[in-house]
């Protein structure tokens, strides 16, 4: 019997199940540039040997000699059977509709997306890495199974790029398995959207960057061999037999739902359990580089096996790889952890891991970001609330977080009852909505909360301000009627655009629609998706459709921002939620007071985590804060000590006007004072000497300008006000 794969709707081409159960790092999760030293123990090269020689290592040849021939033979046997089965039932004419409406004819279980691409142009066939068949990602070499809508994706598309990097993870896995005889675990493209990794079990052996040359060479060999990515479907019993020597794959297989179709892919000697899909063959990967090796726990469990995680990046050409490596080097110069220490903004301490200590200058920026958002709340009709930090676990049982999120919460016992620090505000806001009878006249009700949140991130996942355990976010929840969804979403999109434009970010929008498994009825989902579509169209921003990637409780709009270093981040959130109002049995009285209706809940954040946004902005501005956000707006430098009284008078006037101003009345030369002020990133350097005292002015030098001018303090304060009001 031919096993036909059921529709798989996903953006990132790797099994969502595996991702959710994937490993949690206990070292840094962000790969540094390749030039960074990254010692993990392992086998350090002998200083007396050839420095270019790869370090020695133990290789389990017996394991490789057992599993590789066995898996290949098993794979080829099943593949031959399935090819024969397809041949027996193929031949019927099918209609293949392209995005432009044109229709091509093909043969059922015979014609592939590659055949269609080749019929259009050789260039398209040579560049298309993956297809979309009725919204389902599909291998270019996989035969079509009936009439369908067909899209073709290249590396320039998100779908193509994710597939490219997922396939590159298999190339990496092949190199690791062949070189070190490790037991491969999982190898997806990264969730942050650039590159991939593969986890493997190596016993006591540790990888480090000294091993990268050997790994890169193995990947280059695989690419040069133009190995096709081939796919088969297997039964649970066949999968268990095929991977019986790898306890990690066996565990994954056993945990899959009984009705889940299991697929296996082969490229060269690598036969791997994988949902797919993949690029046509390994030669599409023209440039490949290992970035980092670190440790990880199997399935994020500190009590389980310790694995090695190898990160990599790849491109269809070497030019892009070179640009990416240069970008990493540039980003390294402006790492927020280094700049934060240099500018005395924040620090971390082992006595409270994952919780930042914000120093006075860091607190200035933190508070300014919150004040900025709060000022917009008044304009946009939000009502700020304060909610508890600790809740009885009964709340999280009702919300569903106890079942799905408890391992990420800080839970403790009080008077023989279980309590938890809140990791998010939404359940508390549901209690606020429900504490009295609500009327339709109150809707939309926009509740905003900067409450402190705690999430029990694994110690190794903690990365500066970008991944912490204690944080605040500009969290808001909008309770509204279905008929109000479009206007509310449009208002949030305008809010996002306003804020990100001030920061100098560009951003992309994607509408993620109903997934395979969802809650609620189709009619409600269709209305919600239509409302989001209309709001996006009316926003004036271009957007993309991300079919089937919505949350199970409602569709969402994904917002990714790009900073000055061309890196992408997800900060803002805009999600519709039908589930939480139902779980808390929320309702309001309609026009007919005897009738109760269920509100729709919109989860919304603009900055996201204030900690993370501060880190992104610090790197985005390269440490040079704009005046309105700067913790060091001005410094008064004396030419000599006899002008100290005048300098203090100037400082006092500026301070009373509400600006951050310091004074340097040390015995250093004025040139040295100015230079140090420039390095400290003061926006304005105000020099006072004899002529300044006589005229009642200051000599003004701006941070990035060589020229200077005289200004009265009153004119200077007028300029400051203009810069502040213009968010400059």
PDB file of C-alpha atoms in Angstrom, residues 34 36-46 51-56 180 205-215 293:
ATOM      1  CA  UNK A  34      34.041  32.348  13.491  1.00  0.00           C
ATOM      2  CA  UNK A  36      36.040  34.186  18.231  1.00  0.00           C
ATOM      3  CA  UNK A  37      37.836  31.679  20.457  1.00  0.00           C
ATOM      4  CA  UNK A  38      35.328  29.096  21.646  1.00  0.00           C
ATOM      5  CA  UNK A  39      37.008  26.509  23.791  1.00  0.00           C
ATOM      6  CA  UNK A  40      34.785  23.702  24.976  1.00  0.00           C
ATOM      7  CA  UNK A  41      37.437  21.485  26.528  1.00  0.00           C
ATOM      8  CA  UNK A  42      37.812  18.701  23.967  1.00  0.00           C
ATOM      9  CA  UNK A  43      41.142  17.830  22.419  1.00  0.00           C
ATOM     10  CA  UNK A  44      43.261  20.942  22.149  1.00  0.00           C
ATOM     11  CA  UNK A  45      45.898  20.836  19.406  1.00  0.00           C
ATOM     12  CA  UNK A  46      49.477  20.295  20.547  1.00  0.00           C
ATOM     13  CA  UNK A  51      48.971  24.515  13.691  1.00  0.00           C
ATOM     14  CA  UNK A  52      46.884  23.847  10.579  1.00  0.00           C
ATOM     15  CA  UNK A  53      46.407  20.180  11.395  1.00  0.00           C
ATOM     16  CA  UNK A  54      42.975  19.125  12.667  1.00  0.00           C
ATOM     17  CA  UNK A  55      42.920  17.921  16.280  1.00  0.00           C
ATOM     18  CA  UNK A  56      42.860  14.217  16.897  1.00  0.00           C
ATOM     19  CA  UNK A 180      33.023  11.555  14.467  1.00  0.00           C
ATOM     20  CA  UNK A 205      34.183  14.054  23.418  1.00  0.00           C
ATOM     21  CA  UNK A 206      33.793  17.852  23.091  1.00  0.00           C
ATOM     22  CA  UNK A 207      33.875  19.819  19.862  1.00  0.00           C
ATOM     23  CA  UNK A 208      35.396  23.273  19.495  1.00  0.00           C
ATOM     24  CA  UNK A 209      36.372  25.576  16.658  1.00  0.00           C
ATOM     25  CA  UNK A 210      39.586  23.635  16.096  1.00  0.00           C
ATOM     26  CA  UNK A 211      37.382  20.916  14.586  1.00  0.00           C
ATOM     27  CA  UNK A 212      35.529  23.235  12.206  1.00  0.00           C
ATOM     28  CA  UNK A 213      37.935  22.883   9.270  1.00  0.00           C
ATOM     29  CA  UNK A 214      37.407  19.118   9.205  1.00  0.00           C
ATOM     30  CA  UNK A 215      33.618  19.556   9.453  1.00  0.00           C
ATOM     31  CA  UNK A 293      30.045  24.552  18.992  1.00  0.00           C
TER      32      UNK A 293
END
